[in-house]
Short mmCIF file of C-alpha atoms in Angstrom, two decimals:
data_model
loop_
_atom_site.label_atom_id
_atom_site.label_comp_id
_atom_site.label_asym_id
_atom_site.label_seq_id
_atom_site.Cartn_x
_atom_site.Cartn_y
_atom_site.Cartn_z
CA UNK A 1 -208.48 130.69 134.94
CA UNK A 2 -209.72 127.79 132.80
CA UNK A 3 -213.54 128.14 132.44
CA UNK A 4 -214.23 124.81 130.51
CA UNK A 5 -212.28 122.91 133.20
CA UNK A 6 -214.11 124.78 135.98
CA UNK A 7 -217.48 123.84 134.42
CA UNK A 8 -216.47 120.16 134.28
CA UNK A 9 -215.35 120.18 137.86
CA UNK A 10 -218.79 121.70 138.81
CA UNK A 11 -220.58 119.01 136.82
CA UNK A 12 -218.62 116.22 138.47
CA UNK A 13 -219.28 117.72 141.97
CA UNK A 14 -223.01 118.24 141.31
CA UNK A 15 -224.00 115.48 138.96
CA UNK A 16 -223.18 111.87 139.88
CA UNK A 17 -224.71 110.63 136.70
CA UNK A 18 -222.40 112.74 134.63
CA UNK A 19 -219.41 111.47 136.70
CA UNK A 20 -220.44 107.80 135.92
CA UNK A 21 -220.99 108.57 132.28
CA UNK A 22 -217.64 110.31 132.07
CA UNK A 23 -215.89 107.41 133.82
CA UNK A 24 -217.39 104.99 131.32
CA UNK A 25 -216.96 106.98 128.04
CA UNK A 26 -214.13 109.48 128.76
CA UNK A 27 -213.34 110.72 125.33
CA UNK A 28 -216.97 111.31 124.37
CA UNK A 29 -217.59 113.23 127.59
CA UNK A 30 -214.48 115.22 127.21
CA UNK A 31 -215.41 116.20 123.59
CA UNK A 32 -218.98 117.11 124.69
CA UNK A 33 -217.59 119.23 127.57
CA UNK A 34 -214.90 120.93 125.50
CA UNK A 35 -211.92 119.91 127.49
CA UNK A 36 -208.97 117.73 126.93
CA UNK A 37 -209.31 114.03 127.90
CA UNK A 38 -206.30 114.47 130.20
CA UNK A 39 -208.15 117.31 132.10
CA UNK A 40 -211.28 115.19 132.43
CA UNK A 41 -209.18 112.31 133.70
CA UNK A 42 -207.49 114.58 136.26
CA UNK A 43 -210.94 115.59 137.54
CA UNK A 44 -212.28 112.15 137.83
CA UNK A 45 -209.00 110.89 139.48
CA UNK A 46 -208.87 113.91 141.88
CA UNK A 47 -205.41 114.94 140.56
CA UNK A 48 -205.41 118.19 142.42
CA UNK A 49 -201.95 119.29 141.43
CA UNK A 50 -202.63 118.98 137.71
CA UNK A 51 -205.96 120.77 138.12
CA UNK A 52 -204.16 123.67 139.83
CA UNK A 53 -201.48 123.75 137.11
CA UNK A 54 -204.05 123.82 134.45
CA UNK A 55 -205.75 126.94 135.89
CA UNK A 56 -208.82 125.46 137.71
CA UNK A 57 -210.23 127.71 140.37
CA UNK A 58 -208.84 126.80 143.75
CA UNK A 59 -212.18 126.81 145.52
CA UNK A 60 -213.55 124.32 143.00
CA UNK A 61 -210.53 122.10 143.46
CA UNK A 62 -211.19 122.10 147.29
CA UNK A 63 -214.92 121.35 146.53
CA UNK A 64 -213.97 118.56 144.25
CA UNK A 65 -211.64 117.08 146.94
CA UNK A 66 -214.61 117.16 149.32
CA UNK A 67 -216.95 115.53 146.88
CA UNK A 68 -214.38 112.80 146.18
CA UNK A 69 -213.63 112.48 149.92
CA UNK A 70 -209.94 113.42 149.33
CA UNK A 71 -207.70 115.03 152.00
CA UNK A 72 -206.37 117.89 149.96
CA UNK A 73 -203.38 118.75 151.95
CA UNK A 74 -202.12 115.13 151.87
CA UNK A 75 -203.00 114.77 148.27
CA UNK A 76 -201.25 117.93 147.24
CA UNK A 77 -198.11 116.93 149.10
CA UNK A 78 -198.06 113.40 147.71
CA UNK A 79 -198.87 114.51 144.16
CA UNK A 80 -196.42 117.31 144.02
CA UNK A 81 -193.65 114.99 145.08
CA UNK A 82 -194.71 112.46 142.44
CA UNK A 83 -195.03 115.09 139.73
CA UNK A 84 -191.53 116.43 140.44
CA UNK A 85 -189.98 112.93 140.32
CA UNK A 86 -191.95 111.56 137.39
CA UNK A 87 -192.20 114.57 135.05
CA UNK A 88 -188.59 115.63 134.99
CA UNK A 89 -187.61 117.19 131.69
CA UNK A 90 -184.74 119.15 130.62
CA UNK A 91 -185.60 122.95 130.30
CA UNK A 92 -183.85 125.22 127.86
CA UNK A 93 -182.91 128.34 129.95
CA UNK A 94 -180.70 130.98 128.36
CA UNK A 95 -179.32 134.28 129.46
CA UNK A 96 -178.61 136.86 126.84
CA UNK A 97 -175.22 138.13 127.90
CA UNK A 98 -175.63 141.22 125.79
CA UNK A 99 -178.59 142.37 127.78
CA UNK A 100 -177.69 141.10 131.26
CA UNK A 101 -176.44 143.86 133.55
CA UNK A 102 -175.79 141.71 136.65
CA UNK A 103 -178.81 142.74 138.79
CA UNK A 104 -178.84 139.31 140.13
CA UNK A 105 -182.52 139.17 140.75
CA UNK A 106 -182.62 135.60 139.13
CA UNK A 107 -179.95 134.45 141.56
CA UNK A 108 -182.07 135.75 144.39
CA UNK A 109 -185.23 134.11 143.05
CA UNK A 110 -183.81 130.84 141.93
CA UNK A 111 -180.25 130.23 143.42
CA UNK A 112 -180.45 126.57 142.45
CA UNK A 113 -180.83 127.51 138.78
CA UNK A 114 -178.61 130.67 138.37
CA UNK A 115 -175.38 132.02 139.60
CA UNK A 116 -173.26 135.20 138.90
CA UNK A 117 -170.08 134.94 136.80
CA UNK A 118 -167.65 136.99 138.99
CA UNK A 119 -165.45 137.95 136.15
CA UNK A 120 -168.11 139.34 133.78
CA UNK A 121 -170.82 140.30 136.38
CA UNK A 122 -173.54 138.51 134.44
CA UNK A 123 -175.96 135.74 135.29
CA UNK A 124 -175.12 132.24 134.17
CA UNK A 125 -177.41 129.17 134.21
CA UNK A 126 -176.27 126.18 136.32
CA UNK A 127 -176.32 122.90 134.24
CA UNK A 128 -178.07 120.76 133.75
CA UNK A 129 -181.53 122.28 134.37
CA UNK A 130 -183.97 119.47 134.87
CA UNK A 131 -186.94 119.29 137.13
CA UNK A 132 -190.69 119.05 137.44
CA UNK A 133 -193.41 121.68 137.34
CA UNK A 134 -192.08 123.34 140.54
CA UNK A 135 -188.63 123.82 139.01
CA UNK A 136 -190.16 125.08 135.82
CA UNK A 137 -192.38 127.65 137.61
CA UNK A 138 -189.25 128.74 139.59
CA UNK A 139 -187.34 129.40 136.24
CA UNK A 140 -190.28 131.35 134.83
CA UNK A 141 -190.47 133.47 137.96
CA UNK A 142 -186.69 134.21 137.77
CA UNK A 143 -187.07 135.11 134.12
CA UNK A 144 -190.01 137.51 135.00
CA UNK A 145 -187.92 139.03 137.90
CA UNK A 146 -185.10 140.18 135.44
CA UNK A 147 -185.42 143.93 134.94
CA UNK A 148 -183.91 143.76 131.52
CA UNK A 149 -185.58 140.61 130.37
CA UNK A 150 -182.37 138.74 129.56
CA UNK A 151 -183.63 135.33 130.55
CA UNK A 152 -185.54 132.99 128.26
CA UNK A 153 -187.21 129.80 129.39
CA UNK A 154 -188.36 127.45 126.70
CA UNK A 155 -190.94 124.88 127.89
CA UNK A 156 -190.01 121.22 127.61
CA UNK A 157 -192.20 119.34 125.23
CA UNK A 158 -195.52 118.08 126.79
CA UNK A 159 -196.98 114.95 125.58
CA UNK A 160 -200.75 114.88 125.08
CA UNK A 161 -202.49 111.55 125.10
CA UNK A 162 -203.55 110.39 121.66
CA UNK A 163 -206.98 109.25 120.89
CA UNK A 164 -205.64 105.70 120.61
CA UNK A 165 -204.35 105.79 124.20
CA UNK A 166 -207.68 106.99 125.53
CA UNK A 167 -210.17 104.66 127.23
CA UNK A 168 -212.40 103.15 124.65
CA UNK A 169 -216.12 103.68 124.95
CA UNK A 170 -217.72 100.77 126.70
CA UNK A 171 -220.60 98.84 125.40
CA UNK A 172 -222.55 99.76 128.55
CA UNK A 173 -223.24 103.35 127.43
CA UNK A 174 -224.03 104.49 123.99
CA UNK A 175 -222.87 107.84 122.60
CA UNK A 176 -226.53 108.74 122.40
CA UNK A 177 -227.04 108.30 126.15
CA UNK A 178 -224.00 110.60 126.88
CA UNK A 179 -225.35 113.22 124.42
CA UNK A 180 -228.72 113.11 126.04
CA UNK A 181 -227.20 113.44 129.50
CA UNK A 182 -225.35 116.45 128.48
CA UNK A 183 -228.31 118.05 126.75
CA UNK A 184 -230.48 117.45 129.86
CA UNK A 185 -227.86 118.98 132.02
CA UNK A 186 -227.69 122.16 129.83
CA UNK A 187 -231.45 122.46 129.80
CA UNK A 188 -231.52 122.29 133.61
CA UNK A 189 -229.11 125.14 133.89
CA UNK A 190 -231.28 127.45 131.71
#
């Protein structure tokens, strides 16, 4: 669960004023809310797959879809396909051959990633291992299923947007206006 992200989703759902301020001055709103700019952008754009991957509560994701008038089933299907195609990165998956005892739980869990070497009765990684978030999750699930913990999955590097790539604060909204809106919202919640 990602509580700061959940709180931002709630604010975007319930407070159209916060939504407009966040759209105009993203970095400042993200800093004030205590979330990454990429997470705030995912909320504002209705990127349901990214929100799910970042640990947002599923019910809040569905409420956000309703508030943004998004068909969640179509959006999830379209975004998942796009994520798998555009975020392909080579994963580093290794099998410790000294530990592997040939249980083959990894082969059962992820046959597209693992196979058994018939001569040595140990698991081997099929090469090359590249894929999006779904493939990465499958590799992690296979590693977790190994009873002797012989599989290691190293995450591919994730690029965070830099402050220079963030949308600049527009002249239409001052930082003081954003700070006042955030303070007003926190006062209303008390």
